[in-house]
Short mmCIF file of C-alpha atoms in Angstrom, two decimals:
data_model
loop_
_atom_site.label_atom_id
_atom_site.label_comp_id
_atom_site.label_asym_id
_atom_site.label_seq_id
_atom_site.Cartn_x
_atom_site.Cartn_y
_atom_site.Cartn_z
CA MET A 1 -204.83 -90.65 -38.92
CA ALA A 2 -206.80 -87.91 -40.64
CA GLU A 3 -205.36 -84.43 -40.44
CA PRO A 4 -207.62 -81.42 -39.99
CA ALA A 5 -208.01 -79.53 -43.23
CA ALA A 6 -205.82 -76.45 -43.38
CA ALA A 7 -207.93 -73.39 -43.94
CA SER A 8 -206.83 -70.63 -46.24
CA SER A 9 -205.27 -67.65 -44.52
CA LEU A 10 -206.32 -65.40 -47.36
CA SER A 11 -208.35 -62.38 -46.28
CA LEU A 12 -208.01 -63.22 -42.60
CA LYS A 13 -207.54 -60.27 -40.28
CA ARG A 14 -204.90 -60.01 -37.58
CA THR A 15 -205.16 -58.50 -34.12
CA PRO A 16 -202.63 -55.94 -32.85
CA LEU A 17 -201.02 -58.80 -30.89
CA HIS A 18 -200.41 -61.06 -33.89
CA ALA A 19 -196.62 -60.58 -33.92
CA LEU A 20 -196.46 -61.26 -30.19
CA HIS A 21 -198.45 -64.51 -30.59
CA VAL A 22 -196.03 -65.67 -33.26
CA SER A 23 -192.96 -64.71 -31.21
CA LEU A 24 -194.41 -66.57 -28.20
CA GLY A 25 -194.79 -69.73 -30.31
CA GLY A 26 -198.56 -69.59 -30.67
CA LYS A 27 -200.10 -72.04 -33.12
CA ILE A 28 -202.16 -69.79 -35.36
CA VAL A 29 -205.52 -70.89 -36.83
CA PRO A 30 -208.38 -69.11 -38.58
CA PHE A 31 -211.19 -68.13 -36.19
CA ALA A 32 -214.14 -65.84 -36.89
CA GLY A 33 -212.28 -64.18 -39.76
CA TYR A 34 -209.05 -63.68 -37.78
CA GLU A 35 -205.73 -65.44 -37.45
CA MET A 36 -205.76 -66.38 -33.77
CA PRO A 37 -203.54 -68.47 -31.48
CA VAL A 38 -205.33 -71.74 -30.64
CA GLN A 39 -202.58 -72.79 -28.24
CA TYR A 40 -198.97 -72.19 -27.24
CA ALA A 41 -196.22 -74.72 -26.51
CA PRO A 42 -197.66 -76.05 -23.21
CA GLY A 43 -200.86 -77.14 -25.00
CA VAL A 44 -204.57 -76.78 -24.25
CA LEU A 45 -204.57 -79.02 -21.17
CA LYS A 46 -201.76 -77.24 -19.31
CA GLU A 47 -202.96 -73.80 -20.42
CA HIS A 48 -206.41 -74.58 -19.07
CA LEU A 49 -205.08 -75.84 -15.74
CA HIS A 50 -202.68 -72.89 -15.43
CA THR A 51 -205.59 -70.45 -15.84
CA ARG A 52 -207.52 -72.23 -13.06
CA ALA A 53 -204.42 -72.29 -10.80
CA ALA A 54 -202.74 -68.92 -11.49
CA ALA A 55 -203.54 -66.54 -14.35
CA GLY A 56 -203.94 -66.70 -18.11
CA LEU A 57 -203.72 -63.85 -20.61
CA PHE A 58 -206.06 -64.12 -23.62
CA ASP A 59 -206.15 -61.96 -26.74
CA VAL A 60 -209.81 -61.30 -27.46
CA SER A 61 -209.18 -58.32 -29.74
CA HIS A 62 -211.20 -59.99 -32.49
CA MET A 63 -214.33 -59.18 -30.52
CA GLY A 64 -216.16 -55.98 -31.35
CA GLN A 65 -216.10 -52.93 -29.07
CA VAL A 66 -218.71 -50.26 -29.73
CA ALA A 67 -219.55 -47.02 -27.94
CA LEU A 68 -223.16 -45.80 -27.87
CA VAL A 69 -222.96 -42.05 -27.36
CA PRO A 70 -226.29 -40.33 -26.63
CA LYS A 71 -226.90 -37.26 -28.80
CA SER A 72 -228.65 -35.63 -25.84
CA GLY A 73 -225.63 -36.13 -23.59
CA LYS A 74 -227.80 -38.20 -21.21
CA VAL A 75 -226.66 -41.81 -20.89
CA THR A 76 -230.17 -42.88 -19.89
CA ASP A 77 -231.34 -41.89 -23.37
CA ALA A 78 -228.82 -44.30 -24.91
CA ALA A 79 -229.85 -46.97 -22.39
CA ALA A 80 -233.55 -46.52 -23.12
CA ALA A 81 -232.84 -46.75 -26.85
CA LEU A 82 -230.83 -49.95 -26.45
CA GLU A 83 -233.77 -51.50 -24.61
CA ARG A 84 -235.56 -51.54 -28.01
CA LEU A 85 -233.08 -54.23 -29.14
CA VAL A 86 -232.45 -56.34 -26.04
CA PRO A 87 -234.69 -57.90 -23.34
CA GLN A 88 -232.50 -56.60 -20.52
CA ASP A 89 -232.92 -53.69 -18.10
CA ILE A 90 -230.28 -51.37 -19.55
CA ILE A 91 -231.50 -48.17 -17.87
CA GLY A 92 -230.87 -49.93 -14.55
CA ILE A 93 -227.17 -50.49 -15.20
CA ALA A 94 -225.56 -48.07 -12.75
CA PRO A 95 -222.61 -45.93 -13.89
CA GLY A 96 -219.46 -48.05 -13.55
CA ARG A 97 -221.36 -51.32 -13.94
CA GLN A 98 -221.73 -53.88 -16.72
CA ARG A 99 -224.45 -56.41 -17.62
CA TYR A 100 -224.84 -59.42 -19.94
CA ALA A 101 -227.45 -59.03 -22.70
CA GLN A 102 -228.69 -60.48 -26.00
CA PHE A 103 -229.84 -58.91 -29.25
CA THR A 104 -233.06 -60.72 -30.21
CA ASN A 105 -234.93 -61.06 -33.49
CA ALA A 106 -238.66 -60.90 -34.23
CA ASP A 107 -239.02 -64.63 -33.49
CA GLY A 108 -237.32 -64.28 -30.11
CA GLY A 109 -234.12 -65.89 -31.41
CA ILE A 110 -230.72 -64.58 -30.37
CA LEU A 111 -228.79 -62.51 -32.94
CA ASP A 112 -225.77 -62.14 -30.65
CA ASP A 113 -224.89 -61.98 -26.99
CA LEU A 114 -222.97 -59.05 -25.59
CA MET A 115 -221.78 -57.12 -22.57
CA VAL A 116 -223.14 -53.62 -21.91
CA ALA A 117 -221.24 -51.24 -19.64
CA ASN A 118 -222.38 -47.84 -18.41
CA PHE A 119 -219.37 -45.50 -18.49
CA GLY A 120 -221.38 -42.59 -17.04
CA GLU A 121 -221.73 -40.52 -20.21
CA HIS A 122 -222.06 -43.30 -22.76
CA LEU A 123 -222.44 -47.07 -23.05
CA VAL A 124 -219.70 -49.44 -24.20
CA LEU A 125 -220.68 -52.76 -25.76
CA VAL A 126 -218.54 -55.84 -26.38
CA VAL A 127 -219.93 -58.15 -29.07
CA ASN A 128 -218.82 -61.34 -30.79
CA ALA A 129 -216.30 -61.19 -33.63
CA ALA A 130 -218.40 -63.09 -36.15
CA CYS A 131 -221.45 -60.89 -35.49
CA LYS A 132 -219.89 -57.47 -35.07
CA ASP A 133 -220.59 -56.03 -38.52
CA ALA A 134 -224.23 -57.11 -38.33
CA ASP A 135 -224.49 -55.80 -34.76
CA ILE A 136 -223.17 -52.38 -35.77
CA GLU A 137 -225.69 -52.24 -38.61
CA LEU A 138 -228.47 -53.31 -36.22
CA LEU A 139 -227.46 -50.57 -33.78
CA ARG A 140 -227.22 -47.92 -36.50
CA ASN A 141 -230.59 -48.87 -37.99
CA GLY A 142 -232.26 -49.10 -34.62
CA LEU A 143 -230.77 -46.32 -32.53
CA SER A 144 -229.23 -43.63 -34.68
CA ASP A 145 -232.13 -41.29 -33.93
CA VAL A 146 -230.83 -41.20 -30.34
CA CYS A 147 -227.17 -42.33 -30.40
CA GLU A 148 -223.95 -42.11 -32.29
CA VAL A 149 -222.81 -45.70 -32.89
CA GLN A 150 -219.02 -45.60 -32.71
CA PRO A 151 -217.06 -48.80 -33.37
CA LEU A 152 -213.89 -48.68 -31.26
CA ALA A 153 -211.80 -50.25 -34.01
CA ASP A 154 -208.55 -48.76 -32.72
CA ARG A 155 -208.65 -50.71 -29.46
CA ALA A 156 -207.43 -54.19 -28.57
CA LEU A 157 -209.02 -56.35 -25.88
CA LEU A 158 -207.13 -58.57 -23.43
CA ALA A 159 -208.59 -60.89 -20.81
CA LEU A 160 -206.61 -61.69 -17.67
CA GLN A 161 -208.29 -64.62 -15.92
CA GLY A 162 -207.63 -66.79 -12.91
CA PRO A 163 -207.11 -66.68 -9.14
CA ARG A 164 -203.88 -64.63 -9.46
CA ALA A 165 -205.39 -62.09 -11.88
CA ALA A 166 -206.29 -59.55 -9.20
CA ALA A 167 -202.86 -59.64 -7.53
CA VAL A 168 -201.13 -59.31 -10.90
CA LEU A 169 -203.26 -56.41 -12.13
CA ALA A 170 -202.91 -54.62 -8.78
CA LYS A 171 -199.22 -54.16 -9.60
CA PHE A 172 -200.17 -52.04 -12.61
CA CYS A 173 -203.45 -50.48 -11.47
CA ALA A 174 -203.95 -49.21 -7.92
CA ASP A 175 -207.68 -49.83 -7.62
CA ALA A 176 -207.98 -53.03 -9.69
CA ASP A 177 -208.68 -55.19 -6.67
CA SER A 178 -211.32 -52.85 -5.27
CA MET A 179 -213.44 -53.50 -8.39
CA ARG A 180 -216.24 -56.04 -7.87
CA PHE A 181 -217.56 -58.54 -10.42
CA MET A 182 -219.09 -56.59 -13.33
CA ASP A 183 -217.65 -53.22 -12.31
CA ALA A 184 -216.50 -51.48 -15.50
CA GLY A 185 -215.00 -48.20 -16.61
CA PRO A 186 -211.88 -46.27 -17.57
CA ARG A 187 -208.73 -47.08 -15.57
CA MET A 188 -205.03 -46.30 -15.99
CA ILE A 189 -203.00 -49.50 -16.26
CA ASP A 190 -199.22 -49.21 -16.44
CA GLY A 191 -199.74 -45.59 -17.50
CA LEU A 192 -202.07 -46.55 -20.37
CA ALA A 193 -205.63 -45.25 -20.76
CA CYS A 194 -207.63 -48.48 -20.60
CA TYR A 195 -211.25 -49.55 -20.10
CA VAL A 196 -211.42 -52.31 -17.53
CA SER A 197 -214.21 -54.61 -16.43
CA ARG A 198 -213.98 -57.23 -13.71
CA SER A 199 -215.39 -60.01 -15.85
CA GLY A 200 -214.39 -62.60 -18.39
CA TYR A 201 -215.62 -65.83 -19.87
CA THR A 202 -213.78 -68.59 -18.01
CA GLY A 203 -215.72 -68.78 -14.74
CA GLU A 204 -212.65 -67.41 -12.99
CA ASP A 205 -212.18 -64.08 -11.28
CA GLY A 206 -210.47 -61.75 -13.72
CA TYR A 207 -210.57 -58.72 -15.97
CA GLU A 208 -211.18 -57.69 -19.54
CA ILE A 209 -208.94 -54.78 -20.52
CA SER A 210 -209.55 -52.61 -23.56
CA VAL A 211 -206.34 -50.84 -24.57
CA PRO A 212 -205.38 -48.59 -27.51
CA ALA A 213 -204.27 -50.92 -30.31
CA ASP A 214 -200.81 -49.38 -30.58
CA LYS A 215 -200.20 -50.01 -26.86
CA ALA A 216 -201.59 -53.56 -26.75
CA GLU A 217 -198.24 -55.26 -27.09
CA GLN A 218 -196.72 -53.09 -24.36
CA LEU A 219 -199.55 -53.99 -21.99
CA ALA A 220 -199.47 -57.70 -22.88
CA GLU A 221 -195.71 -57.85 -22.31
CA ALA A 222 -196.04 -56.06 -18.98
CA LEU A 223 -198.65 -58.56 -17.78
CA LEU A 224 -196.69 -61.53 -19.16
CA SER A 225 -193.60 -60.38 -17.27
CA ASP A 226 -195.30 -61.68 -14.11
CA LYS A 227 -194.31 -65.29 -13.50
CA ASP A 228 -197.93 -66.16 -12.65
CA VAL A 229 -199.17 -65.18 -16.12
CA LEU A 230 -198.97 -67.37 -19.24
CA PRO A 231 -200.40 -66.61 -22.68
CA ILE A 232 -203.43 -68.83 -23.31
CA GLY A 233 -204.96 -69.76 -26.65
CA LEU A 234 -208.51 -70.11 -27.87
CA GLY A 235 -208.47 -73.87 -27.26
CA ALA A 236 -208.28 -73.45 -23.50
CA ARG A 237 -210.63 -70.48 -23.64
CA ASP A 238 -213.23 -72.83 -25.09
CA SER A 239 -212.69 -75.64 -22.57
CA LEU A 240 -212.74 -73.11 -19.69
CA ARG A 241 -216.02 -71.52 -20.80
CA LEU A 242 -217.55 -74.96 -21.35
CA GLU A 243 -216.66 -76.01 -17.78
CA ALA A 244 -218.15 -72.69 -16.64
CA GLY A 245 -221.42 -73.54 -18.44
CA LEU A 246 -221.23 -70.38 -20.55
CA CYS A 247 -222.83 -70.21 -24.00
CA LEU A 248 -220.77 -69.91 -27.16
CA TYR A 249 -222.62 -67.90 -29.79
CA GLY A 250 -223.29 -69.85 -32.98
CA HIS A 251 -223.12 -73.10 -31.03
CA ASP A 252 -225.13 -73.04 -27.78
CA ILE A 253 -227.22 -70.04 -28.81
CA ASP A 254 -228.20 -68.70 -32.23
CA THR A 255 -231.12 -67.20 -34.12
CA THR A 256 -233.21 -70.34 -33.50
CA THR A 257 -232.85 -70.34 -29.69
CA THR A 258 -234.60 -67.93 -27.35
CA PRO A 259 -233.16 -66.68 -24.05
CA VAL A 260 -235.68 -68.89 -22.19
CA GLU A 261 -234.81 -72.02 -24.18
CA ALA A 262 -231.13 -71.22 -23.62
CA ALA A 263 -231.66 -71.16 -19.83
CA LEU A 264 -230.68 -67.48 -19.76
CA GLU A 265 -233.79 -66.34 -17.83
CA TRP A 266 -231.51 -64.97 -15.11
CA SER A 267 -230.23 -62.40 -17.60
CA VAL A 268 -233.72 -60.93 -18.23
CA GLN A 269 -234.69 -58.70 -15.32
CA LYS A 270 -238.28 -58.89 -13.95
CA LEU A 271 -238.88 -55.31 -15.04
CA ARG A 272 -238.83 -56.40 -18.71
CA ARG A 273 -241.06 -59.46 -18.16
CA SER A 274 -244.88 -59.59 -18.11
CA GLY A 275 -246.19 -57.29 -15.39
CA GLY A 276 -242.88 -55.41 -15.13
CA ALA A 277 -242.59 -51.62 -15.40
CA ARG A 278 -240.92 -51.82 -18.84
CA ALA A 279 -242.28 -55.20 -19.96
CA ALA A 280 -241.78 -56.13 -23.64
CA GLY A 281 -240.73 -53.48 -26.18
CA PHE A 282 -237.89 -55.63 -27.61
CA PRO A 283 -237.86 -57.87 -30.72
CA GLY A 284 -239.57 -61.20 -30.17
CA ALA A 285 -241.09 -60.08 -26.85
CA ASP A 286 -244.39 -61.88 -27.56
CA ARG A 287 -242.70 -65.24 -27.91
CA ILE A 288 -240.09 -64.76 -25.19
CA LEU A 289 -242.57 -63.46 -22.60
CA ALA A 290 -245.01 -66.28 -23.44
CA GLN A 291 -242.19 -68.72 -22.72
CA PHE A 292 -241.51 -66.98 -19.40
CA ASP A 293 -245.18 -67.36 -18.53
CA SER A 294 -245.90 -70.87 -19.85
CA GLY A 295 -242.49 -72.45 -20.31
CA ALA A 296 -240.61 -73.41 -23.48
CA ALA A 297 -240.74 -76.81 -25.17
CA ARG A 298 -236.99 -77.32 -24.94
CA ARG A 299 -234.14 -76.21 -22.74
CA ARG A 300 -230.34 -75.99 -22.73
CA VAL A 301 -228.91 -78.31 -20.11
CA GLY A 302 -225.54 -79.45 -18.84
CA LEU A 303 -224.65 -83.05 -19.70
CA LYS A 304 -222.12 -85.31 -18.03
CA PRO A 305 -221.15 -88.42 -20.00
CA GLU A 306 -220.89 -91.44 -17.71
CA GLY A 307 -217.84 -92.81 -19.51
CA ARG A 308 -214.52 -91.29 -20.55
CA ALA A 309 -215.39 -90.62 -24.19
CA PRO A 310 -215.95 -86.95 -25.03
CA VAL A 311 -219.38 -86.27 -26.54
CA ARG A 312 -218.92 -83.41 -28.95
CA GLU A 313 -220.98 -80.76 -30.73
CA GLY A 314 -223.51 -82.29 -33.12
CA ALA A 315 -223.92 -85.59 -31.27
CA VAL A 316 -227.60 -86.59 -31.45
CA LEU A 317 -229.39 -87.26 -28.14
CA PHE A 318 -231.92 -90.03 -27.46
CA ALA A 319 -234.17 -90.76 -24.47
CA THR A 320 -233.18 -94.44 -24.35
CA ALA A 321 -230.41 -96.70 -25.62
CA ASP A 322 -232.58 -98.07 -28.43
CA ALA A 323 -234.95 -95.19 -29.27
CA THR A 324 -235.10 -94.31 -32.95
CA ASP A 325 -236.37 -90.72 -32.66
CA PRO A 326 -233.77 -88.15 -31.57
CA ILE A 327 -234.80 -85.76 -28.79
CA GLY A 328 -232.09 -83.16 -29.16
CA LYS A 329 -228.48 -82.37 -29.92
CA VAL A 330 -225.24 -81.55 -28.17
CA THR A 331 -224.25 -77.94 -28.89
CA SER A 332 -220.85 -77.90 -27.10
CA GLY A 333 -218.90 -80.81 -25.75
CA GLY A 334 -215.42 -81.96 -25.02
CA PHE A 335 -213.04 -82.84 -22.26
CA GLY A 336 -212.99 -80.76 -19.08
CA PRO A 337 -209.38 -80.66 -17.88
CA THR A 338 -210.27 -79.36 -14.39
CA LEU A 339 -212.80 -82.18 -13.92
CA ASN A 340 -210.59 -84.68 -15.76
CA ALA A 341 -213.79 -85.87 -17.40
CA PRO A 342 -215.91 -85.16 -20.46
CA VAL A 343 -218.60 -82.45 -20.26
CA ALA A 344 -221.20 -81.21 -22.70
CA MET A 345 -224.28 -79.06 -23.09
CA GLY A 346 -227.21 -79.34 -25.42
CA TYR A 347 -230.94 -78.92 -25.94
CA VAL A 348 -233.49 -81.45 -24.71
CA PRO A 349 -237.32 -81.42 -24.30
CA THR A 350 -238.17 -79.62 -21.06
CA ALA A 351 -239.74 -82.84 -19.73
CA LEU A 352 -236.28 -84.44 -19.91
CA ALA A 353 -234.35 -81.44 -18.54
CA ALA A 354 -234.56 -82.36 -14.84
CA LEU A 355 -231.24 -82.86 -13.07
CA ASP A 356 -229.92 -86.42 -13.21
CA THR A 357 -232.18 -87.48 -16.10
CA ARG A 358 -230.33 -90.25 -17.95
CA LEU A 359 -230.05 -89.79 -21.71
CA PHE A 360 -228.01 -91.32 -24.52
CA ALA A 361 -225.78 -89.70 -27.14
CA ASP A 362 -224.92 -91.28 -30.46
CA VAL A 363 -221.13 -91.28 -30.77
CA ARG A 364 -219.75 -93.08 -33.82
CA GLY A 365 -222.79 -95.36 -33.88
CA GLN A 366 -222.71 -96.23 -30.19
CA ARG A 367 -225.25 -95.01 -27.62
CA LEU A 368 -223.26 -93.54 -24.74
CA PRO A 369 -225.11 -92.76 -21.49
CA LEU A 370 -224.97 -89.29 -19.97
CA ARG A 371 -226.86 -87.41 -17.28
CA VAL A 372 -228.39 -83.96 -17.09
CA ALA A 373 -226.08 -82.07 -14.73
CA ALA A 374 -226.05 -78.70 -12.98
CA MET A 375 -223.97 -75.90 -14.47
CA PRO A 376 -221.44 -74.51 -14.01
CA PHE A 377 -219.56 -77.80 -14.03
CA VAL A 378 -216.70 -76.04 -12.22
CA PRO A 379 -217.88 -73.49 -9.59
CA ASN A 380 -217.14 -69.90 -10.57
CA THR A 381 -214.96 -67.69 -8.40
CA TYR A 382 -216.33 -64.22 -9.20
CA LYS A 383 -215.68 -61.50 -6.58
CA ARG A 384 -219.19 -60.25 -5.98
CA MET B 1 -188.00 -105.61 -37.31
CA THR B 2 -189.02 -103.14 -40.01
CA THR B 3 -191.03 -100.01 -39.29
CA LEU B 4 -193.15 -98.56 -42.08
CA TYR B 5 -195.35 -95.46 -42.26
CA THR B 6 -198.57 -94.27 -43.90
CA SER B 7 -199.20 -90.81 -45.29
CA ASP B 8 -201.95 -90.57 -42.62
CA HIS B 9 -199.31 -90.78 -39.87
CA GLU B 10 -199.71 -94.36 -38.67
CA TRP B 11 -196.61 -96.48 -38.11
CA LEU B 12 -196.49 -100.24 -38.24
CA SER B 13 -193.75 -102.62 -37.32
CA ILE B 14 -193.70 -106.16 -38.71
CA ASP B 15 -192.68 -109.21 -36.72
CA GLY B 16 -193.33 -112.38 -38.69
CA ASP B 17 -196.97 -112.16 -39.78
CA THR B 18 -197.96 -109.75 -36.98
CA ALA B 19 -198.06 -105.98 -37.48
CA THR B 20 -198.05 -103.61 -34.48
CA ILE B 21 -199.71 -100.28 -35.28
CA GLY B 22 -199.58 -96.86 -33.65
CA ILE B 23 -199.59 -93.17 -34.54
CA THR B 24 -196.37 -91.29 -35.17
CA ASP B 25 -194.69 -88.79 -32.91
CA TYR B 26 -195.46 -86.17 -35.54
CA ALA B 27 -199.16 -87.09 -35.28
CA GLN B 28 -199.31 -86.90 -31.50
CA ALA B 29 -197.64 -83.49 -31.60
CA GLN B 30 -200.27 -82.28 -34.08
CA LEU B 31 -203.09 -83.64 -31.91
CA GLY B 32 -201.95 -82.16 -28.64
CA ASP B 33 -202.98 -83.64 -25.30
CA VAL B 34 -204.62 -87.01 -25.86
CA VAL B 35 -207.47 -87.57 -23.40
CA PHE B 36 -209.32 -90.59 -24.82
CA VAL B 37 -208.55 -93.60 -27.00
CA GLU B 38 -211.03 -96.10 -28.46
CA LEU B 39 -209.59 -99.37 -29.79
CA PRO B 40 -211.04 -102.06 -32.08
CA GLN B 41 -212.38 -105.37 -30.75
CA VAL B 42 -209.99 -108.30 -30.81
CA GLY B 43 -211.10 -110.59 -33.62
CA ARG B 44 -212.36 -107.77 -35.85
CA SER B 45 -211.33 -107.98 -39.50
CA LEU B 46 -210.07 -104.69 -40.86
CA LYS B 47 -209.62 -103.70 -44.46
CA LYS B 48 -206.73 -101.51 -45.51
CA ALA B 49 -207.61 -97.81 -44.89
CA GLU B 50 -210.64 -98.69 -42.75
CA ALA B 51 -211.19 -96.58 -39.60
CA ALA B 52 -209.94 -98.83 -36.81
CA ALA B 53 -209.46 -96.71 -33.69
CA VAL B 54 -210.22 -93.22 -32.42
CA VAL B 55 -207.86 -90.86 -30.65
CA GLU B 56 -209.28 -87.73 -29.01
CA SER B 57 -207.46 -84.64 -27.84
CA VAL B 58 -209.06 -81.96 -25.66
CA LYS B 59 -210.38 -80.33 -28.82
CA ALA B 60 -211.06 -82.97 -31.46
CA ALA B 61 -211.52 -86.61 -32.39
CA SER B 62 -209.41 -88.27 -35.11
CA ASP B 63 -209.68 -91.69 -36.71
CA VAL B 64 -206.75 -94.07 -36.83
CA TYR B 65 -206.83 -96.17 -40.01
CA ALA B 66 -205.71 -99.74 -40.57
CA PRO B 67 -202.56 -99.40 -42.73
CA ILE B 68 -203.11 -102.90 -44.13
CA THR B 69 -205.79 -105.60 -44.20
CA GLY B 70 -205.82 -108.04 -41.29
CA GLU B 71 -207.49 -109.39 -38.18
CA VAL B 72 -207.07 -107.63 -34.82
CA VAL B 73 -205.20 -110.03 -32.51
CA GLU B 74 -204.36 -107.74 -29.58
CA VAL B 75 -205.10 -104.20 -28.33
CA ASN B 76 -203.17 -102.00 -25.92
CA GLN B 77 -205.29 -101.46 -22.80
CA ALA B 78 -202.50 -99.28 -21.33
CA ILE B 79 -203.38 -96.35 -23.61
CA VAL B 80 -207.08 -96.69 -22.79
CA ASP B 81 -206.20 -96.44 -19.10
CA GLU B 82 -203.61 -93.70 -19.63
CA PRO B 83 -204.25 -91.83 -22.90
CA ALA B 84 -201.38 -89.41 -22.17
CA LEU B 85 -198.96 -92.24 -23.00
CA VAL B 86 -199.71 -91.46 -26.65
CA ASN B 87 -198.08 -88.06 -26.13
CA THR B 88 -195.08 -89.33 -24.20
CA ASP B 89 -194.21 -92.54 -26.06
CA ALA B 90 -196.07 -92.62 -29.39
CA SER B 91 -193.63 -94.90 -31.16
CA GLY B 92 -193.04 -97.20 -28.19
CA LYS B 93 -195.35 -98.12 -25.30
CA ALA B 94 -198.31 -96.34 -26.87
CA TRP B 95 -198.96 -98.81 -29.69
CA PHE B 96 -202.67 -99.13 -30.53
CA PHE B 97 -203.37 -102.63 -31.87
CA LYS B 98 -201.80 -105.66 -33.54
CA LEU B 99 -203.00 -107.21 -36.79
CA LYS B 100 -202.46 -110.64 -38.27
CA VAL B 101 -201.27 -109.60 -41.71
CA ALA B 102 -203.53 -110.90 -44.49
CA ASP B 103 -201.45 -109.89 -47.52
CA LYS B 104 -197.79 -108.93 -47.17
CA GLY B 105 -198.01 -107.49 -50.66
CA GLU B 106 -199.82 -104.48 -49.20
CA LEU B 107 -196.69 -103.49 -47.30
CA GLY B 108 -195.10 -102.40 -50.56
CA GLY B 109 -197.32 -99.31 -50.66
CA LEU B 110 -196.04 -97.95 -47.35
CA MET B 111 -193.21 -95.51 -46.68
CA ASP B 112 -189.90 -96.26 -45.03
CA GLU B 113 -188.53 -93.89 -42.39
CA ALA B 114 -186.65 -91.69 -44.84
CA ALA B 115 -189.70 -91.30 -47.07
CA TYR B 116 -191.91 -90.50 -44.05
CA LYS B 117 -189.42 -87.91 -42.82
CA ALA B 118 -189.55 -86.26 -46.22
CA HIS B 119 -193.37 -86.45 -46.14
CA THR B 120 -193.58 -84.56 -42.84
CA ALA B 121 -190.70 -82.15 -43.47
#
């Protein structure tokens, strides 16, 4: 049996929770330039199912947190400036609310996806670990006439996810349960000055909690003291987000995919589309708005293999069992523990993107049948 | 019955001219939860070190190699039906396939239990 190649740990960064991961028995692997726990003793399957049944605590401190502070003191100035870089309605994010967005490039491709929260006097962004340096440069180059771009490097980020998350956090934060999905802002948790959003990336109800780095271990241990909460590694985080139909940057979306091709139209408000009050004005608007108006040639879809074999990232898709020309590729795929079945997503020509269309994936030289399926594969449980 | 090991974490046990092959307990622990197994066709001729079967965990797929040359004479449907058996009984009920040994001389290149223990220590 072939063993996965061990990657060098040289020059890898550690999060403020590294020592805790090790003491909890986490299996540490390199991920996006960090040493991160891929799983703990129970393993990916049980960690995944525990998160869906109770609550899981994830260290996502490798992700970037950035404050955009308007020089004028008016948060709408920072929001208007950020609209130069993303196709979303940022001015319309009410104080105390958060929204999903993408940085786009001149071709309409996606440079990164991110969360944008309005904290009342400034914006707080959460961006992907592998992109954060480039994102900060993009923000500084694009917005420094209007905003101070302040990386919040001294903060850790925890995600508490699952049906018990609200009850657990309510023990440490009086108004945690009164927050609705995508509410965001400063909150005191266990006496610590945190930033909390009711969001996450598992499809479950839950929270992301930004905490001062030197208090991260204290907060993690407090949350883990609840019997409903287990530490969960990146392995289960990936299978959870795949079941939730959520994109992983660098896999399901990248600089070659537009928000329309990626089936992220819902994230672009009408006001930024053709005919809207603030239409265009973001990188790649010509291409992206043309795709809104006339459709894109390809589309990200959910895929359900008919058999038991997982169909993984990179598998080539065909329209028929004996076709020679590929029609697309799987961008994420694996086994969905909640469904007890394989699930995948990938890009196909729009003509073949209709629900239930039967396609074939090449897996080790065999053509395995799969069907275009609705996402999320597992219904989300957000508290709207 | 003698059990021998490869550096790629397959075990094989020899009974006459039949070799039963599986993956080691060390290997299943490295893989994590096994969710899918693909076995070779009965009658297939395998060369030593050829990819013979596939074992998939939640996260990744790994090949299982033929430790020696031979013809596949039987496969274990039980692990296809219940892949988790590989995690619970890797060196017992969760064998993968049986080969009719073509050249017993190839067995000389494999490790005994003590050598394998040292290899994985």
